[in-house]
mmCIF file of C-alpha atoms in Angstrom:
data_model
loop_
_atom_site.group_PDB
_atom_site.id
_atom_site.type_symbol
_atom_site.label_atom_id
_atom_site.label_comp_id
_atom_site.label_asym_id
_atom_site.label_seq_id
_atom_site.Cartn_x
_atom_site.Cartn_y
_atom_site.Cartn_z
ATOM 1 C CA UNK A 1 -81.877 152.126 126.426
ATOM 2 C CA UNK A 2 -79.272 149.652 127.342
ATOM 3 C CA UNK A 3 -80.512 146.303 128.966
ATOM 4 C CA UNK A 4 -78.588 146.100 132.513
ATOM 5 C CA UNK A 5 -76.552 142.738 131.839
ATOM 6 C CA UNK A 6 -76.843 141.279 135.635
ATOM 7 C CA UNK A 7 -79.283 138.914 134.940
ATOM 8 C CA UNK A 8 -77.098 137.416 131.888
ATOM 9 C CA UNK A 9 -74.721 136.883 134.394
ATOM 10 C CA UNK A 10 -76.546 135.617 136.997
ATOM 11 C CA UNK A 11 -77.974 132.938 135.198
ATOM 12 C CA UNK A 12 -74.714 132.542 134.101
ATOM 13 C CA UNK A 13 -72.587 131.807 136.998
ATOM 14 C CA UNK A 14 -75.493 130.265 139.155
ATOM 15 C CA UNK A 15 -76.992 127.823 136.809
ATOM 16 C CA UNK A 16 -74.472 125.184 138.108
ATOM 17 C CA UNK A 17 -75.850 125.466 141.512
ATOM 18 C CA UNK A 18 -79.315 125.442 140.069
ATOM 19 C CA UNK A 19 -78.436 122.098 138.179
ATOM 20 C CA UNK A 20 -76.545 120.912 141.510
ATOM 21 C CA UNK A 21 -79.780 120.685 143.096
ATOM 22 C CA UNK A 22 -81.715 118.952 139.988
ATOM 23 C CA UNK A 23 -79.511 116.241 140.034
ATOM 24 C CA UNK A 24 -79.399 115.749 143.891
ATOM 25 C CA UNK A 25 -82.918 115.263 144.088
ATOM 26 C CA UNK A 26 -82.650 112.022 142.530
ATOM 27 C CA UNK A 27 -79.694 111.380 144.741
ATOM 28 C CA UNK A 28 -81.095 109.788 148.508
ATOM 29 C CA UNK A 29 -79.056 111.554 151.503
ATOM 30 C CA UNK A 30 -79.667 110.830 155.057
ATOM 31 C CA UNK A 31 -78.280 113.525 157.529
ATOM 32 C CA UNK A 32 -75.926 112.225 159.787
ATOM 33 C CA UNK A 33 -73.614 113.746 162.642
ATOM 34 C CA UNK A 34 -73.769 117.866 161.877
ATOM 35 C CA UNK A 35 -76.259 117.773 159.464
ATOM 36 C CA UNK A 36 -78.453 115.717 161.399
ATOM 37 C CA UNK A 37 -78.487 118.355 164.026
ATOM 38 C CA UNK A 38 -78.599 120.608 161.481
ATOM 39 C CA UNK A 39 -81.988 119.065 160.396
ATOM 40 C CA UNK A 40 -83.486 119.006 163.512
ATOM 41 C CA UNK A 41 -82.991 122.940 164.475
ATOM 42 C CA UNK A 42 -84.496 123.514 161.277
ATOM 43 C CA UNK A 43 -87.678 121.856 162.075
ATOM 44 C CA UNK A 44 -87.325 123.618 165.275
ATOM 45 C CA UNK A 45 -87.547 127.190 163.808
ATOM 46 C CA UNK A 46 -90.926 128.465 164.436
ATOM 47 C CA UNK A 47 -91.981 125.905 167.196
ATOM 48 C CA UNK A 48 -91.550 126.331 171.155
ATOM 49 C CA UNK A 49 -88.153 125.044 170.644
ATOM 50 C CA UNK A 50 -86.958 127.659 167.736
ATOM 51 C CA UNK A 51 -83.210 127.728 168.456
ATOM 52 C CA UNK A 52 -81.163 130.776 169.507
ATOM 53 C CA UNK A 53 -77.789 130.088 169.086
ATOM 54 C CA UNK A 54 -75.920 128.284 166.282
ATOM 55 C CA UNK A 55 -74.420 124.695 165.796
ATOM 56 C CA UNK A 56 -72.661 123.040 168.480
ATOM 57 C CA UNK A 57 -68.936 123.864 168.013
ATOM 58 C CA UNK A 58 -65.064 122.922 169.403
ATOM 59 C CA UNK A 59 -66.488 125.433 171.932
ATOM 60 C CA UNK A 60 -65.275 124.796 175.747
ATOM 61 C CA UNK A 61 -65.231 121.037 177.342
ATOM 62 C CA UNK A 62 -67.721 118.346 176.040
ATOM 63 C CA UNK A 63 -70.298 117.822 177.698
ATOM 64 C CA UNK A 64 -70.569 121.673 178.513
ATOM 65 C CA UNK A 65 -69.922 122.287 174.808
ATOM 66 C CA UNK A 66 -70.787 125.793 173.493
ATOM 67 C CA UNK A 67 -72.332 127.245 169.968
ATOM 68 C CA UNK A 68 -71.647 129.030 167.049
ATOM 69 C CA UNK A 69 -72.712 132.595 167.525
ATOM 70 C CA UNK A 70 -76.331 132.426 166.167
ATOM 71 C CA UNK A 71 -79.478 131.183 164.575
ATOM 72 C CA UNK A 72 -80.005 132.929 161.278
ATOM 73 C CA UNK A 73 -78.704 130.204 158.848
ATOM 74 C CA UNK A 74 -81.315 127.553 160.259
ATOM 75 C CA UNK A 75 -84.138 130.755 159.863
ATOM 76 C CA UNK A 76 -83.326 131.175 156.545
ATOM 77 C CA UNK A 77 -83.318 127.369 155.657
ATOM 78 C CA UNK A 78 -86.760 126.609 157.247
ATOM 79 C CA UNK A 79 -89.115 127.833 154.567
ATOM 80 C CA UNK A 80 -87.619 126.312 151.562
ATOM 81 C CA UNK A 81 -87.416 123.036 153.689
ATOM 82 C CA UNK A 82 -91.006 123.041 154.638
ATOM 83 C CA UNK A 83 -91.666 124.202 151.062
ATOM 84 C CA UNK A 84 -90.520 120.861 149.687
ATOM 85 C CA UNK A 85 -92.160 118.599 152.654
ATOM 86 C CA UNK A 86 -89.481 118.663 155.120
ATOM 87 C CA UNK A 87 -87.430 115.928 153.201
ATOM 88 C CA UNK A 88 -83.278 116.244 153.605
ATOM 89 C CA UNK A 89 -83.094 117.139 149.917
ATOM 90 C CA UNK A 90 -84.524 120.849 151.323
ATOM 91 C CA UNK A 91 -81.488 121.392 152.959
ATOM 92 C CA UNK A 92 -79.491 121.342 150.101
ATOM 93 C CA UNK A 93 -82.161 122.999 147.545
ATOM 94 C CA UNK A 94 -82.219 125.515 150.737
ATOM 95 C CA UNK A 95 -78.285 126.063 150.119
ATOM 96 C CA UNK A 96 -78.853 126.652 146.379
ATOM 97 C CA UNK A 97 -81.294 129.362 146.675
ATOM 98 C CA UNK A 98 -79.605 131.408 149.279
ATOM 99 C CA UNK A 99 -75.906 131.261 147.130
ATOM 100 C CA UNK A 100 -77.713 131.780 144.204
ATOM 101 C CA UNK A 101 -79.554 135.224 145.769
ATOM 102 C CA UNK A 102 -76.231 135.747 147.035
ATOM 103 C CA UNK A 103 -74.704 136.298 143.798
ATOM 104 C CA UNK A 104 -77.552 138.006 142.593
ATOM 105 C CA UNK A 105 -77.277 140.650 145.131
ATOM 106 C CA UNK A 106 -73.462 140.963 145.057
ATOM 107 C CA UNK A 107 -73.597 141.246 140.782
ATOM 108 C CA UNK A 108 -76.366 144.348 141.588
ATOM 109 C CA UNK A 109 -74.726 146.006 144.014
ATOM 110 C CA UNK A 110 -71.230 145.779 142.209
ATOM 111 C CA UNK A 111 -73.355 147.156 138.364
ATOM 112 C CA UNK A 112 -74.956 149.775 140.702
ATOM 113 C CA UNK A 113 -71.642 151.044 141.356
ATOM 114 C CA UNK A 114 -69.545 151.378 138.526
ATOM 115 C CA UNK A 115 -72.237 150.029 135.225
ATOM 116 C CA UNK A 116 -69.159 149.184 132.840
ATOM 117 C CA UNK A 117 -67.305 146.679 134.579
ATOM 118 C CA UNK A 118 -68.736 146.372 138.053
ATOM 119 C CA UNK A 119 -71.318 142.663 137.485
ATOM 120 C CA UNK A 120 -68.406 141.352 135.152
ATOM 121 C CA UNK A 121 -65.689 141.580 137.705
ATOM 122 C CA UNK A 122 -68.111 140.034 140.644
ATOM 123 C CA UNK A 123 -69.183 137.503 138.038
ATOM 124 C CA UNK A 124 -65.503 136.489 137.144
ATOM 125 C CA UNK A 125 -65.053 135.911 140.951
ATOM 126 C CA UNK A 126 -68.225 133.724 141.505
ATOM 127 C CA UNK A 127 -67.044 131.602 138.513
ATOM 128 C CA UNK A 128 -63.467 131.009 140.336
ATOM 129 C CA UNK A 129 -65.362 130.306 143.591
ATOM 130 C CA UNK A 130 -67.838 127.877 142.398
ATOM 131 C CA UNK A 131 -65.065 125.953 140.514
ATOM 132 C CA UNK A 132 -62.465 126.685 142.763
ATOM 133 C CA UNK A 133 -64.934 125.056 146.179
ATOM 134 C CA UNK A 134 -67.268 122.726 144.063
ATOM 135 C CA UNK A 135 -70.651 122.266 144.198
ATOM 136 C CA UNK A 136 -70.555 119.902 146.614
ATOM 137 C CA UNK A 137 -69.584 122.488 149.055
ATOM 138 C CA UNK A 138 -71.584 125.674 147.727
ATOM 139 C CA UNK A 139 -74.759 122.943 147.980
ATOM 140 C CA UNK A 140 -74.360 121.757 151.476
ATOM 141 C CA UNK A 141 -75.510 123.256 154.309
ATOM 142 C CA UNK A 142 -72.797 122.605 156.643
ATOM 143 C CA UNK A 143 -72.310 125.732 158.791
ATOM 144 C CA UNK A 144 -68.572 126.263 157.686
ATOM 145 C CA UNK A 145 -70.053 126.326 154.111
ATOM 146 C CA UNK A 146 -72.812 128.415 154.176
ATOM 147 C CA UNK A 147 -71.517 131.584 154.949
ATOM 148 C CA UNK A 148 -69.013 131.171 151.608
ATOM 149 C CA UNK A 149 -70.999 133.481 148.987
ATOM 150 C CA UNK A 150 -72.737 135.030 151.313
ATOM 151 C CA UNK A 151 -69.345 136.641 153.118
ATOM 152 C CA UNK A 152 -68.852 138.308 149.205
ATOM 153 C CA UNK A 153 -71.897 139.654 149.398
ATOM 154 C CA UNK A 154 -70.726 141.526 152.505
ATOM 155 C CA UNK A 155 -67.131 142.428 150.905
ATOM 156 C CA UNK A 156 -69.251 143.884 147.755
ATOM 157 C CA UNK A 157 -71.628 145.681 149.871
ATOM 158 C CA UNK A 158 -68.494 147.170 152.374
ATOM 159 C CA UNK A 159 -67.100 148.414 149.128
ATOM 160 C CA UNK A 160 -69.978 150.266 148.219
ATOM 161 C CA UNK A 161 -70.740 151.859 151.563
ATOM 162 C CA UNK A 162 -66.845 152.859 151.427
ATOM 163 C CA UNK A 163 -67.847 154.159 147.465
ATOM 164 C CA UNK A 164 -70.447 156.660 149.182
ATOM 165 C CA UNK A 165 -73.354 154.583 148.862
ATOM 166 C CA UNK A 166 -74.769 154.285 152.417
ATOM 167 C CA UNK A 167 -77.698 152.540 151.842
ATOM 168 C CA UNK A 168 -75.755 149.296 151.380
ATOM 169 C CA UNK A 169 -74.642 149.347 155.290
ATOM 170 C CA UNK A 170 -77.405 147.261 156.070
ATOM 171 C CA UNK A 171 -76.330 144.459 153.666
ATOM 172 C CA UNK A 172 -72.825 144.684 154.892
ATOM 173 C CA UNK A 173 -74.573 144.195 158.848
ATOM 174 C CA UNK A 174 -76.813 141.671 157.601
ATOM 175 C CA UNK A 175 -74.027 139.947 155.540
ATOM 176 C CA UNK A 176 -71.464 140.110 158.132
ATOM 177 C CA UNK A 177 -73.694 138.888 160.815
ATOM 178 C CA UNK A 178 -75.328 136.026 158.600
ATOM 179 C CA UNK A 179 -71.679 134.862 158.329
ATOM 180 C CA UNK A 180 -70.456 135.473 161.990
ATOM 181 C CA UNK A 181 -73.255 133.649 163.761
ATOM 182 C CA UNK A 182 -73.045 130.885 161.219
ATOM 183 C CA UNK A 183 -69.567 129.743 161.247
ATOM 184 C CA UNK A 184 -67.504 131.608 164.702
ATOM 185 C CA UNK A 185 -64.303 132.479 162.658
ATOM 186 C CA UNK A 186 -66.328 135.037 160.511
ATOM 187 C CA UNK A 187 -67.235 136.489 163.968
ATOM 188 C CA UNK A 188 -64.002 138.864 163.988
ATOM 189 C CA UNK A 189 -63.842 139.525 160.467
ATOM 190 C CA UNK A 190 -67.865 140.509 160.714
ATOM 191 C CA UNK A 191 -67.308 142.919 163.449
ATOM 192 C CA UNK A 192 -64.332 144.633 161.481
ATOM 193 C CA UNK A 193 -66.254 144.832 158.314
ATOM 194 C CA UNK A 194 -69.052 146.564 160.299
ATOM 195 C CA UNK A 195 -67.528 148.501 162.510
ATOM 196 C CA UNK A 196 -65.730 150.601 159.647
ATOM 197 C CA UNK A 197 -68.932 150.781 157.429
ATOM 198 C CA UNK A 198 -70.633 152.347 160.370
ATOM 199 C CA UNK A 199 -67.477 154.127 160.945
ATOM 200 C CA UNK A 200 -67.565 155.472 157.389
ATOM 201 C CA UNK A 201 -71.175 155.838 157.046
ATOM 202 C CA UNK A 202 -70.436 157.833 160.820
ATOM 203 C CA UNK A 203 -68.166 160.402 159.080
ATOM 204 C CA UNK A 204 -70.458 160.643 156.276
ATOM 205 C CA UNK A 205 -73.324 162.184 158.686
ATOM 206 C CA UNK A 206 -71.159 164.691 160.091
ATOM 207 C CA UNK A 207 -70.154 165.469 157.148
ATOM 208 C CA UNK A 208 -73.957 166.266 156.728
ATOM 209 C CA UNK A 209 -74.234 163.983 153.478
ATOM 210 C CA UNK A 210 -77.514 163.455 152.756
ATOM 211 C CA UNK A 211 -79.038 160.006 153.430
ATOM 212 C CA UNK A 212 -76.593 159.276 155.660
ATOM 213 C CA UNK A 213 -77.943 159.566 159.109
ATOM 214 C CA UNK A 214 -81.004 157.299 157.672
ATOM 215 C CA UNK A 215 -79.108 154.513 156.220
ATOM 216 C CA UNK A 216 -76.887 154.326 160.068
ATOM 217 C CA UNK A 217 -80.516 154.293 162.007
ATOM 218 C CA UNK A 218 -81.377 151.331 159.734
ATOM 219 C CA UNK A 219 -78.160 149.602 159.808
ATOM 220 C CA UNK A 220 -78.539 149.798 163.485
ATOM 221 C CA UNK A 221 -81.974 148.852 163.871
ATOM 222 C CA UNK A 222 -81.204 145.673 161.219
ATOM 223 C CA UNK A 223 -78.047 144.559 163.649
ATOM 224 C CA UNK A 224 -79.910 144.980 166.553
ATOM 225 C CA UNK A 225 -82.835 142.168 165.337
ATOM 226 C CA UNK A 226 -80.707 139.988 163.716
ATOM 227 C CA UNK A 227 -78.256 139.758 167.172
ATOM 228 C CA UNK A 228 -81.172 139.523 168.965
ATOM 229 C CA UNK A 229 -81.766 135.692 169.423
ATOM 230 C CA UNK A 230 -78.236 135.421 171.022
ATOM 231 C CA UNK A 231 -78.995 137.759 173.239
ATOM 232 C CA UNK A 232 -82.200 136.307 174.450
ATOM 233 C CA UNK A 233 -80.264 132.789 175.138
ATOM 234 C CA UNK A 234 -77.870 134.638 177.065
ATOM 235 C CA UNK A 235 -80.505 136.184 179.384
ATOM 236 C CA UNK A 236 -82.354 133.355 179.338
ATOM 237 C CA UNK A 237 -79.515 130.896 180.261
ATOM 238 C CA UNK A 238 -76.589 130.361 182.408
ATOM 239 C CA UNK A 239 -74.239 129.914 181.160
ATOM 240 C CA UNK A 240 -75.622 131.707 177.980
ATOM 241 C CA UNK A 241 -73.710 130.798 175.118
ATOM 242 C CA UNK A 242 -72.059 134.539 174.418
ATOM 243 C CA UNK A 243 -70.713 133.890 177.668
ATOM 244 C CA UNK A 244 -69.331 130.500 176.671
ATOM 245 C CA UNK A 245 -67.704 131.864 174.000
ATOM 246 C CA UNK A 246 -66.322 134.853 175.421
ATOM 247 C CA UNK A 247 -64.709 132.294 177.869
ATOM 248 C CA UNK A 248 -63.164 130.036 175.343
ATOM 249 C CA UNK A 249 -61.555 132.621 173.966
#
């Protein structure tokens, strides 16, 4: 039996961001301006004050300044921070280990789907995007970064929902919605993305394909909790910050 070669290149492609991090631990970084804020809705997560909406963006008239769509990057980052004592350097370890499951997700998906070619054609496009941005970029948690290699993830995933697999249509939501609420520009191209994989995952359960009608409850249910925070602020707020951004533009 043939050894699946994903792994090979996953450790591959996303050992530079591993040794990224090594070497930035010895490098002292204090947070300023973005990040700052960054840091300080990541130590909110969890608390009475665990943030709803996104960073601060060129979002109406300062002082009434609006948000990026959502929460979910400063979620994800909390429990590698913590993990490491709440020190800046988390942040950027924090970066690390979500682009580097990133990868590892998007070379599976892509070797699920076609075994011969699929994780060596997703590989040779990590390579080009980790030289092509830098590691300075793919290690930072700066909200236009983060979504980078985790917006492939949802191209891989919206290919393989389009293939016939439907169970990836709650990666593509998850994906898509990571990015949109992280960085507002993904916010269109998120909604596309998942609009047609439920659209094609849609056609596939009236076409009575099994599987199907499952994997569109699920992709549902997933958008529905991860959109959720926003939603709250909105209710809970006024203006809420969907409404801020729906006036902007």
């Amino acid at each position: 039996m043939r050894r699946s070669p994903v792994l090979g290149w996953w450790l591959l492609v996303a050992s530079p961001l591993v040794l990224a991090a090594v070497v930035l631990l010895w490098r002292p970084w204090a947070p300023g301006l973005d990040m700052a804020m960054t840091e300080f809705r990541v130590r909110d997560v969890g608390g009475r004050h665990t943030p709803l909406i996104g960073l601060p963006g060129r979002i109406g008239d300062f002082p009434d300044q609006g948000s990026h769509p959502g929460p979910w990057s400063f979620y994800l980052i909390a429990p590698v921070y913590r993990l490491v004592g709440a020190r800046a350097w988390g942040l950027e370890l924090a970066s690390v280990v979500i682009n580097a499951a990133a990868v590892g997700l998007a070379l599976v998906i892509a070797h699920r789907r076609h075994p011969r070619w699929g994780a060596l054609v997703v590989a040779l496009v990590v390579a080009l995007v980790v030289r092509g941005y830098g590691l300075s970029v793919l290690t930072h948690p700066w909200n236009p970064y983060f979504p980078l290699l985790v917006w492939l993830v949802a191209l891989v995933a919206a290919w393989a929902v389009l293939e016939g697999d439907h169970r990836h249509l709650v990666t593509v939501v998850v994906a898509a919605s990571l990015a949109a609420q992280t960085h507002v520009p993904y916010l269109p191209l998120g909604i596309t993305l998942s609009v047609l994989a439920l659209v094609a995952v849609g056609l596939a359960m009236r076409r009575g394909e099994p599987g199907a009608g499952r994997s569109l409850a699920i992709g549902l249910g997933a958008g529905a909790v991860v959109w959720l925070p926003p939603f709250v602020d909105q209710l809970r707020r006024d203006p809420g910050n969907i409404r801020m951004l729906v006036d902007h533009f």
